């Protein structure tokens, strides 16, 4: 008879092997899903997982899709390490996009070199300001930051809709809910000519490096790790719990706001009511698959981007709904949670009656 037995201490091997096991099980589960939908599993695997990396343009699209995931996930990981549960990166993403759009529209057709840096600062500030609301309510009134940050996502969605259907609506946009197209000075330069990969990818890589340095090489990052791993020790050492909450939420909000700024100043070139594509929610999975580690987040972002683009490819070539990518995301999270059990437990075979 198989039963779970608690380990004396968490397994470091399983901590890193668990995401790999989850990915492998997701791939096997994907073959089963394709067969259940009446599609050739081998052809489904080729379309879903190989088409998105078949040439340089496809790879650039993969990196483009991974860029906002990297930014959102590294910001969330900082807070998660201190047990600050920011679930509202999606709303902070949208407010960063709104703030950056406000700067772009204010400057209009100006070709000043200061427009883009101002948009970067505005995007980070917009996301951080939205994250400050759950931080204030948590530290002042002990409100649950999970619920507050999540509910603010829907407020952000309604705010964006009001802007693009109302005061910011493009009068020449044939009644579509969108703003005017940004001037050239308000758009991010391309990294590779002939593709849509923009300078936001470099910003995301820089954010990963900065996030790694903060979490592993700074005193503030050390305090946050202690607060997350041993709350009693953190209190005994005099570390401020309120400061950890503010720092975790503001940094997560700023990173998500930067991702929103990159979306409107990059491939979209304007703000629309479709600016939110679920990046903030998907980044939660990315952060945990990446083990709250900068390098792990880089790899997990590429995997999640592959699932997004694979869903689009399956819709185009296999006549499947685009939501198939959500099925794969769900399987990945399900298998990860299941595999994580073996970090703290091991399977033992015991004879009946023993």
Tab-separated table of N, CA, C and O in Angstrom, residues 181-274:
chain	number	residue	atom	x	y	z
A	181	UNK	N	-3.345	56.631	-32.478
A	181	UNK	CA	-2.046	55.963	-32.559
A	181	UNK	C	-0.973	56.892	-31.995
A	181	UNK	O	-1.030	58.107	-32.167
A	182	UNK	N	0.007	56.320	-31.317
A	182	UNK	CA	1.077	57.111	-30.726
A	182	UNK	C	2.016	57.639	-31.812
A	182	UNK	O	2.187	57.014	-32.869
A	183	UNK	N	2.635	58.781	-31.515
A	183	UNK	CA	3.667	59.306	-32.401
A	183	UNK	C	4.895	58.391	-32.353
A	183	UNK	O	5.055	57.581	-31.428
A	184	UNK	N	5.760	58.520	-33.322
A	184	UNK	CA	6.943	57.643	-33.393
A	184	UNK	C	7.807	57.777	-32.155
A	184	UNK	O	8.384	56.792	-31.678
A	185	UNK	N	7.901	59.001	-31.614
A	185	UNK	CA	8.739	59.222	-30.428
A	185	UNK	C	8.168	58.527	-29.198
A	185	UNK	O	8.868	58.366	-28.200
A	186	UNK	N	6.908	58.118	-29.237
A	186	UNK	CA	6.258	57.475	-28.096
A	186	UNK	C	6.168	55.960	-28.264
A	186	UNK	O	5.432	55.305	-27.533
A	187	UNK	N	6.908	55.401	-29.214
A	187	UNK	CA	6.906	53.951	-29.416
A	187	UNK	C	8.322	53.411	-29.217
A	187	UNK	O	9.311	54.092	-29.500
A	188	UNK	N	8.401	52.193	-28.724
A	188	UNK	CA	9.692	51.569	-28.445
A	188	UNK	C	10.374	51.144	-29.743
A	188	UNK	O	9.725	50.598	-30.632
A	189	UNK	N	11.682	51.388	-29.862
A	189	UNK	CA	12.402	50.976	-31.079
A	189	UNK	C	12.479	49.458	-31.184
A	189	UNK	O	12.446	48.738	-30.188
A	190	UNK	N	12.581	48.967	-32.424
A	190	UNK	CA	12.662	47.536	-32.673
A	190	UNK	C	14.078	47.024	-32.370
A	190	UNK	O	15.059	47.707	-32.620
A	191	UNK	N	14.155	45.823	-31.862
A	191	UNK	CA	15.445	45.190	-31.582
A	191	UNK	C	15.969	44.476	-32.825
A	191	UNK	O	17.164	44.519	-33.125
A	192	UNK	N	15.066	43.799	-33.547
A	192	UNK	CA	15.436	43.078	-34.768
A	192	UNK	C	14.584	43.609	-35.909
A	192	UNK	O	13.354	43.569	-35.834
A	193	UNK	N	15.213	44.118	-36.942
A	193	UNK	CA	14.487	44.655	-38.091
A	193	UNK	C	13.664	43.556	-38.762
A	193	UNK	O	14.097	42.409	-38.882
A	194	UNK	N	12.463	43.914	-39.196
A	194	UNK	CA	11.588	42.957	-39.857
A	194	UNK	C	10.755	42.130	-38.901
A	194	UNK	O	9.998	41.259	-39.335
A	195	UNK	N	10.898	42.393	-37.598
A	195	UNK	CA	10.084	41.699	-36.598
A	195	UNK	C	9.400	42.752	-35.724
A	195	UNK	O	9.616	43.943	-35.878
A	196	UNK	N	8.584	42.285	-34.775
A	196	UNK	CA	7.899	43.185	-33.851
A	196	UNK	C	8.577	43.231	-32.485
A	196	UNK	O	8.075	43.877	-31.569
A	197	UNK	N	9.710	42.544	-32.345
A	197	UNK	CA	10.402	42.513	-31.055
A	197	UNK	C	11.014	43.880	-30.764
A	197	UNK	O	11.864	44.359	-31.505
A	198	UNK	N	10.593	44.492	-29.674
A	198	UNK	CA	11.001	45.862	-29.370
A	198	UNK	C	11.939	45.922	-28.164
A	198	UNK	O	12.260	44.895	-27.548
A	199	UNK	N	12.327	47.144	-27.811
A	199	UNK	CA	13.312	47.357	-26.753
A	199	UNK	C	12.772	46.965	-25.378
A	199	UNK	O	13.547	46.831	-24.425
A	200	UNK	N	11.480	46.759	-25.276
A	200	UNK	CA	10.923	46.303	-24.009
A	200	UNK	C	11.508	44.975	-23.565
A	200	UNK	O	11.577	44.693	-22.359
A	201	UNK	N	11.943	44.145	-24.520
A	201	UNK	CA	12.575	42.873	-24.175
A	201	UNK	C	13.863	43.106	-23.401
A	201	UNK	O	14.151	42.414	-22.417
A	202	UNK	N	14.644	44.115	-23.830
A	202	UNK	CA	15.873	44.453	-23.103
A	202	UNK	C	15.547	44.970	-21.708
A	202	UNK	O	16.257	44.676	-20.736
A	203	UNK	N	14.466	45.742	-21.592
A	203	UNK	CA	14.042	46.235	-20.276
A	203	UNK	C	13.671	45.059	-19.375
A	203	UNK	O	13.999	45.033	-18.178
A	204	UNK	N	12.991	44.062	-19.940
A	204	UNK	CA	12.595	42.892	-19.151
A	204	UNK	C	13.819	42.118	-18.669
A	204	UNK	O	13.860	41.675	-17.516
A	205	UNK	N	14.817	41.942	-19.536
A	205	UNK	CA	16.038	41.250	-19.122
A	205	UNK	C	16.756	42.026	-18.015
A	205	UNK	O	17.254	41.433	-17.045
A	206	UNK	N	16.789	43.362	-18.156
A	206	UNK	CA	17.399	44.189	-17.118
A	206	UNK	C	16.639	44.066	-15.801
A	206	UNK	O	17.238	44.036	-14.717
A	207	UNK	N	15.311	43.962	-15.891
A	207	UNK	CA	14.496	43.796	-14.682
A	207	UNK	C	14.787	42.462	-14.003
A	207	UNK	O	14.806	42.371	-12.768
A	208	UNK	N	15.015	41.413	-14.794
A	208	UNK	CA	15.364	40.117	-14.217
A	208	UNK	C	16.689	40.194	-13.467
A	208	UNK	O	16.823	39.657	-12.359
A	209	UNK	N	17.668	40.862	-14.067
A	209	UNK	CA	18.971	41.017	-13.404
A	209	UNK	C	18.826	41.835	-12.123
A	209	UNK	O	19.372	41.487	-11.068
A	210	UNK	N	18.063	42.937	-12.212
A	210	UNK	CA	17.850	43.781	-11.035
A	210	UNK	C	17.091	43.011	-9.954
A	210	UNK	O	17.395	43.130	-8.759
A	211	UNK	N	16.089	42.213	-10.375
A	211	UNK	CA	15.337	41.418	-9.415
A	211	UNK	C	16.206	40.392	-8.722
A	211	UNK	O	16.100	40.174	-7.504
A	212	UNK	N	17.101	39.750	-9.488
A	212	UNK	CA	18.028	38.784	-8.890
A	212	UNK	C	18.935	39.466	-7.878
A	212	UNK	O	19.138	38.963	-6.756
A	213	UNK	N	19.489	40.628	-8.257
A	213	UNK	CA	20.380	41.351	-7.350
A	213	UNK	C	19.640	41.781	-6.084
A	213	UNK	O	20.175	41.691	-4.975
A	214	UNK	N	18.405	42.235	-6.246
A	214	UNK	CA	17.643	42.686	-5.078
A	214	UNK	C	17.347	41.518	-4.144
A	214	UNK	O	17.531	41.620	-2.924
A	215	UNK	N	16.882	40.396	-4.698
A	215	UNK	CA	16.460	39.272	-3.856
A	215	UNK	C	17.624	38.532	-3.222
A	215	UNK	O	17.493	37.968	-2.136
A	216	UNK	N	18.785	38.528	-3.898
A	216	UNK	CA	19.894	37.691	-3.430
A	216	UNK	C	21.131	38.450	-2.993
A	216	UNK	O	22.023	37.854	-2.380
A	217	UNK	N	21.199	39.750	-3.279
A	217	UNK	CA	22.420	40.486	-2.971
A	217	UNK	C	22.177	41.772	-2.182
A	217	UNK	O	23.121	42.530	-1.968
A	218	UNK	N	20.954	42.013	-1.758
A	218	UNK	CA	20.659	43.251	-1.028
A	218	UNK	C	20.135	42.929	0.362
A	218	UNK	O	19.565	41.861	0.608
A	219	UNK	N	20.352	43.885	1.285
A	219	UNK	CA	19.886	43.696	2.655
A	219	UNK	C	18.359	43.666	2.702
A	219	UNK	O	17.766	42.879	3.452
A	220	UNK	N	17.717	44.522	1.892
A	220	UNK	CA	16.249	44.542	1.863
A	220	UNK	C	15.705	43.207	1.362
A	220	UNK	O	14.719	42.682	1.896
A	221	UNK	N	16.343	42.658	0.347
A	221	UNK	CA	15.919	41.362	-0.158
A	221	UNK	C	16.109	40.263	0.876
A	221	UNK	O	15.273	39.351	0.995
A	222	UNK	N	17.193	40.347	1.644
A	222	UNK	CA	17.428	39.370	2.712
A	222	UNK	C	16.327	39.452	3.762
A	222	UNK	O	15.802	38.429	4.218
A	223	UNK	N	15.944	40.679	4.147
A	223	UNK	CA	14.881	40.843	5.132
A	223	UNK	C	13.566	40.253	4.630
A	223	UNK	O	12.816	39.633	5.390
A	224	UNK	N	13.294	40.436	3.335
A	224	UNK	CA	12.056	39.900	2.776
A	224	UNK	C	12.080	38.373	2.740
A	224	UNK	O	11.063	37.723	3.001
A	225	UNK	N	13.224	37.780	2.437
A	225	UNK	CA	13.328	36.320	2.438
A	225	UNK	C	13.120	35.766	3.845
A	225	UNK	O	12.432	34.768	4.029
A	226	UNK	N	13.716	36.426	4.832
A	226	UNK	CA	13.559	35.981	6.218
A	226	UNK	C	12.093	36.086	6.634
A	226	UNK	O	11.543	35.186	7.273
A	227	UNK	N	11.447	37.186	6.248
A	227	UNK	CA	10.041	37.384	6.603
A	227	UNK	C	9.172	36.293	5.997
A	227	UNK	O	8.184	35.853	6.606
A	228	UNK	N	9.517	35.836	4.795
A	228	UNK	CA	8.729	34.801	4.140
A	228	UNK	C	9.005	33.412	4.676
A	228	UNK	O	8.102	32.582	4.773
A	229	UNK	N	10.266	33.140	5.037
A	229	UNK	CA	10.637	31.792	5.455
A	229	UNK	C	10.522	31.576	6.958
A	229	UNK	O	10.317	30.447	7.414
A	230	UNK	N	10.684	32.638	7.730
A	230	UNK	CA	10.627	32.510	9.196
A	230	UNK	C	10.085	33.815	9.776
A	230	UNK	O	10.859	34.689	10.199
A	231	UNK	N	8.768	33.925	9.788
A	231	UNK	CA	8.143	35.174	10.231
A	231	UNK	C	8.483	35.501	11.678
A	231	UNK	O	8.707	36.663	12.029
A	232	UNK	N	8.571	34.474	12.543
A	232	UNK	CA	8.893	34.716	13.958
A	232	UNK	C	10.311	35.271	14.098
A	232	UNK	O	10.551	36.184	14.894
A	233	UNK	N	11.244	34.722	13.315
A	233	UNK	CA	12.621	35.218	13.365
A	233	UNK	C	12.693	36.655	12.868
A	233	UNK	O	13.450	37.474	13.403
A	234	UNK	N	11.900	36.983	11.836
A	234	UNK	CA	11.890	38.346	11.312
A	234	UNK	C	11.370	39.332	12.359
A	234	UNK	O	11.919	40.421	12.534
A	235	UNK	N	10.301	38.929	13.071
A	235	UNK	CA	9.772	39.808	14.121
A	235	UNK	C	10.786	39.971	15.255
A	235	UNK	O	10.965	41.060	15.797
A	236	UNK	N	11.465	38.880	15.606
A	236	UNK	CA	12.466	38.937	16.675
A	236	UNK	C	13.626	39.851	16.290
A	236	UNK	O	14.174	40.573	17.128
A	237	UNK	N	13.985	39.842	15.001
A	237	UNK	CA	15.084	40.691	14.523
A	237	UNK	C	14.660	42.143	14.352
A	237	UNK	O	15.496	42.999	14.049
A	238	UNK	N	13.378	42.421	14.492
A	238	UNK	CA	12.903	43.795	14.391
A	238	UNK	C	12.593	44.252	12.986
A	238	UNK	O	12.478	45.453	12.730
A	239	UNK	N	12.441	43.292	12.040
A	239	UNK	CA	12.101	43.662	10.674
A	239	UNK	C	10.642	44.133	10.629
A	239	UNK	O	9.758	43.488	11.180
A	240	UNK	N	10.405	45.245	9.961
A	240	UNK	CA	9.074	45.827	9.902
A	240	UNK	C	8.197	45.065	8.913
A	240	UNK	O	8.483	45.029	7.711
A	241	UNK	N	7.104	44.463	9.410
A	241	UNK	CA	6.179	43.740	8.532
A	241	UNK	C	5.494	44.696	7.566
A	241	UNK	O	5.292	44.373	6.393
A	242	UNK	N	5.146	45.894	8.039
A	242	UNK	CA	4.481	46.874	7.175
A	242	UNK	C	5.393	47.292	6.025
A	242	UNK	O	4.951	47.451	4.887
A	243	UNK	N	6.673	47.459	6.332
A	243	UNK	CA	7.621	47.844	5.273
A	243	UNK	C	7.729	46.752	4.219
A	243	UNK	O	7.828	47.036	3.026
A	244	UNK	N	7.720	45.483	4.652
A	244	UNK	CA	7.779	44.367	3.696
A	244	UNK	C	6.562	44.379	2.779
A	244	UNK	O	6.664	44.138	1.575
A	245	UNK	N	5.395	44.649	3.354
A	245	UNK	CA	4.165	44.672	2.554
A	245	UNK	C	4.221	45.779	1.520
A	245	UNK	O	3.917	45.574	0.337
A	246	UNK	N	4.612	46.968	1.957
A	246	UNK	CA	4.702	48.092	1.024
A	246	UNK	C	5.722	47.821	-0.077
A	246	UNK	O	5.450	48.049	-1.265
A	247	UNK	N	6.883	47.320	0.317
A	247	UNK	CA	7.944	47.073	-0.662
A	247	UNK	C	7.526	46.002	-1.658
A	247	UNK	O	7.683	46.158	-2.873
A	248	UNK	N	6.956	44.900	-1.158
A	248	UNK	CA	6.552	43.818	-2.042
A	248	UNK	C	5.484	44.240	-3.029
A	248	UNK	O	5.559	43.914	-4.221
A	249	UNK	N	4.490	44.980	-2.568
A	249	UNK	CA	3.397	45.393	-3.455
A	249	UNK	C	3.831	46.496	-4.416
A	249	UNK	O	3.479	46.472	-5.602
A	250	UNK	N	4.592	47.466	-3.940
A	250	UNK	CA	5.000	48.562	-4.823
A	250	UNK	C	5.944	48.084	-5.918
A	250	UNK	O	5.816	48.502	-7.080
A	251	UNK	N	6.890	47.217	-5.576
A	251	UNK	CA	7.802	46.708	-6.608
A	251	UNK	C	7.056	45.842	-7.615
A	251	UNK	O	7.310	45.920	-8.824
A	252	UNK	N	6.124	45.020	-7.121
A	252	UNK	CA	5.321	44.205	-8.043
A	252	UNK	C	4.467	45.068	-8.949
A	252	UNK	O	4.349	44.800	-10.147
A	253	UNK	N	3.865	46.115	-8.380
A	253	UNK	CA	3.040	47.022	-9.184
A	253	UNK	C	3.851	47.784	-10.214
A	253	UNK	O	3.412	47.957	-11.362
A	254	UNK	N	5.043	48.241	-9.820
A	254	UNK	CA	5.893	48.988	-10.754
A	254	UNK	C	6.322	48.108	-11.924
A	254	UNK	O	6.327	48.545	-13.086
A	255	UNK	N	6.682	46.852	-11.645
A	255	UNK	CA	7.093	45.935	-12.719
A	255	UNK	C	5.930	45.646	-13.658
A	255	UNK	O	6.088	45.635	-14.887
A	256	UNK	N	4.734	45.429	-13.099
A	256	UNK	CA	3.561	45.191	-13.945
A	256	UNK	C	3.211	46.433	-14.756
A	256	UNK	O	2.813	46.340	-15.926
A	257	UNK	N	3.355	47.615	-14.142
A	257	UNK	CA	3.108	48.861	-14.875
A	257	UNK	C	4.069	49.041	-16.031
A	257	UNK	O	3.674	49.512	-17.112
A	258	UNK	N	5.325	48.659	-15.830
A	258	UNK	CA	6.296	48.712	-16.935
A	258	UNK	C	5.876	47.782	-18.069
A	258	UNK	O	6.027	48.117	-19.252
A	259	UNK	N	5.369	46.612	-17.702
A	259	UNK	CA	4.895	45.670	-18.727
A	259	UNK	C	3.732	46.267	-19.512
A	259	UNK	O	3.669	46.136	-20.745
A	260	UNK	N	2.826	46.951	-18.822
A	260	UNK	CA	1.710	47.601	-19.507
A	260	UNK	C	2.174	48.707	-20.423
A	260	UNK	O	1.667	48.868	-21.546
A	261	UNK	N	3.167	49.471	-19.952
A	261	UNK	CA	3.727	50.524	-20.798
A	261	UNK	C	4.344	49.920	-22.070
A	261	UNK	O	4.148	50.429	-23.185
A	262	UNK	N	5.067	48.807	-21.909
A	262	UNK	CA	5.688	48.165	-23.068
A	262	UNK	C	4.676	47.643	-24.066
A	262	UNK	O	4.925	47.626	-25.268
A	263	UNK	N	3.504	47.247	-23.572
A	263	UNK	CA	2.477	46.719	-24.468
A	263	UNK	C	1.882	47.825	-25.341
A	263	UNK	O	1.684	47.638	-26.545
A	264	UNK	N	1.573	48.977	-24.745
A	264	UNK	CA	0.954	50.044	-25.543
A	264	UNK	C	1.980	50.787	-26.391
A	264	UNK	O	1.650	51.307	-27.461
A	265	UNK	N	3.219	50.853	-25.912
A	265	UNK	CA	4.261	51.554	-26.674
A	265	UNK	C	4.991	50.623	-27.628
A	265	UNK	O	5.850	51.058	-28.384
A	266	UNK	N	4.635	49.350	-27.598
A	266	UNK	CA	5.292	48.381	-28.464
A	266	UNK	C	4.396	47.909	-29.585
A	266	UNK	O	4.096	48.664	-30.523
A	267	UNK	N	3.889	46.669	-29.509
A	267	UNK	CA	3.133	46.120	-30.649
A	267	UNK	C	1.800	46.805	-30.901
A	267	UNK	O	1.320	46.834	-32.037
A	268	UNK	N	1.166	47.369	-29.858
A	268	UNK	CA	-0.160	47.961	-30.049
A	268	UNK	C	-0.070	49.386	-30.592
A	268	UNK	O	-0.802	49.762	-31.499
A	269	UNK	N	0.809	50.208	-30.022
A	269	UNK	CA	0.950	51.589	-30.473
A	269	UNK	C	-0.218	52.477	-30.092
A	269	UNK	O	-0.326	53.609	-30.568
A	270	UNK	N	-1.096	51.993	-29.213
A	270	UNK	CA	-2.252	52.746	-28.745
A	270	UNK	C	-2.872	51.974	-27.587
A	270	UNK	O	-2.508	50.822	-27.326
A	271	UNK	N	-3.820	52.597	-26.915
A	271	UNK	CA	-4.548	51.924	-25.841
A	271	UNK	C	-5.905	51.484	-26.367
A	271	UNK	O	-6.624	52.271	-26.991
A	272	UNK	N	-6.283	50.226	-26.131
A	272	UNK	CA	-7.606	49.712	-26.494
A	272	UNK	C	-8.200	49.010	-25.280
A	272	UNK	O	-7.514	48.792	-24.272
A	273	UNK	N	-9.464	48.629	-25.405
A	273	UNK	CA	-10.101	47.922	-24.290
A	273	UNK	C	-9.618	46.483	-24.192
A	273	UNK	O	-9.980	45.771	-23.254
A	274	UNK	N	-8.778	46.042	-25.142
A	274	UNK	CA	-8.238	44.685	-25.120
A	274	UNK	C	-6.792	44.666	-24.651
A	274	UNK	O	-6.069	43.693	-24.884
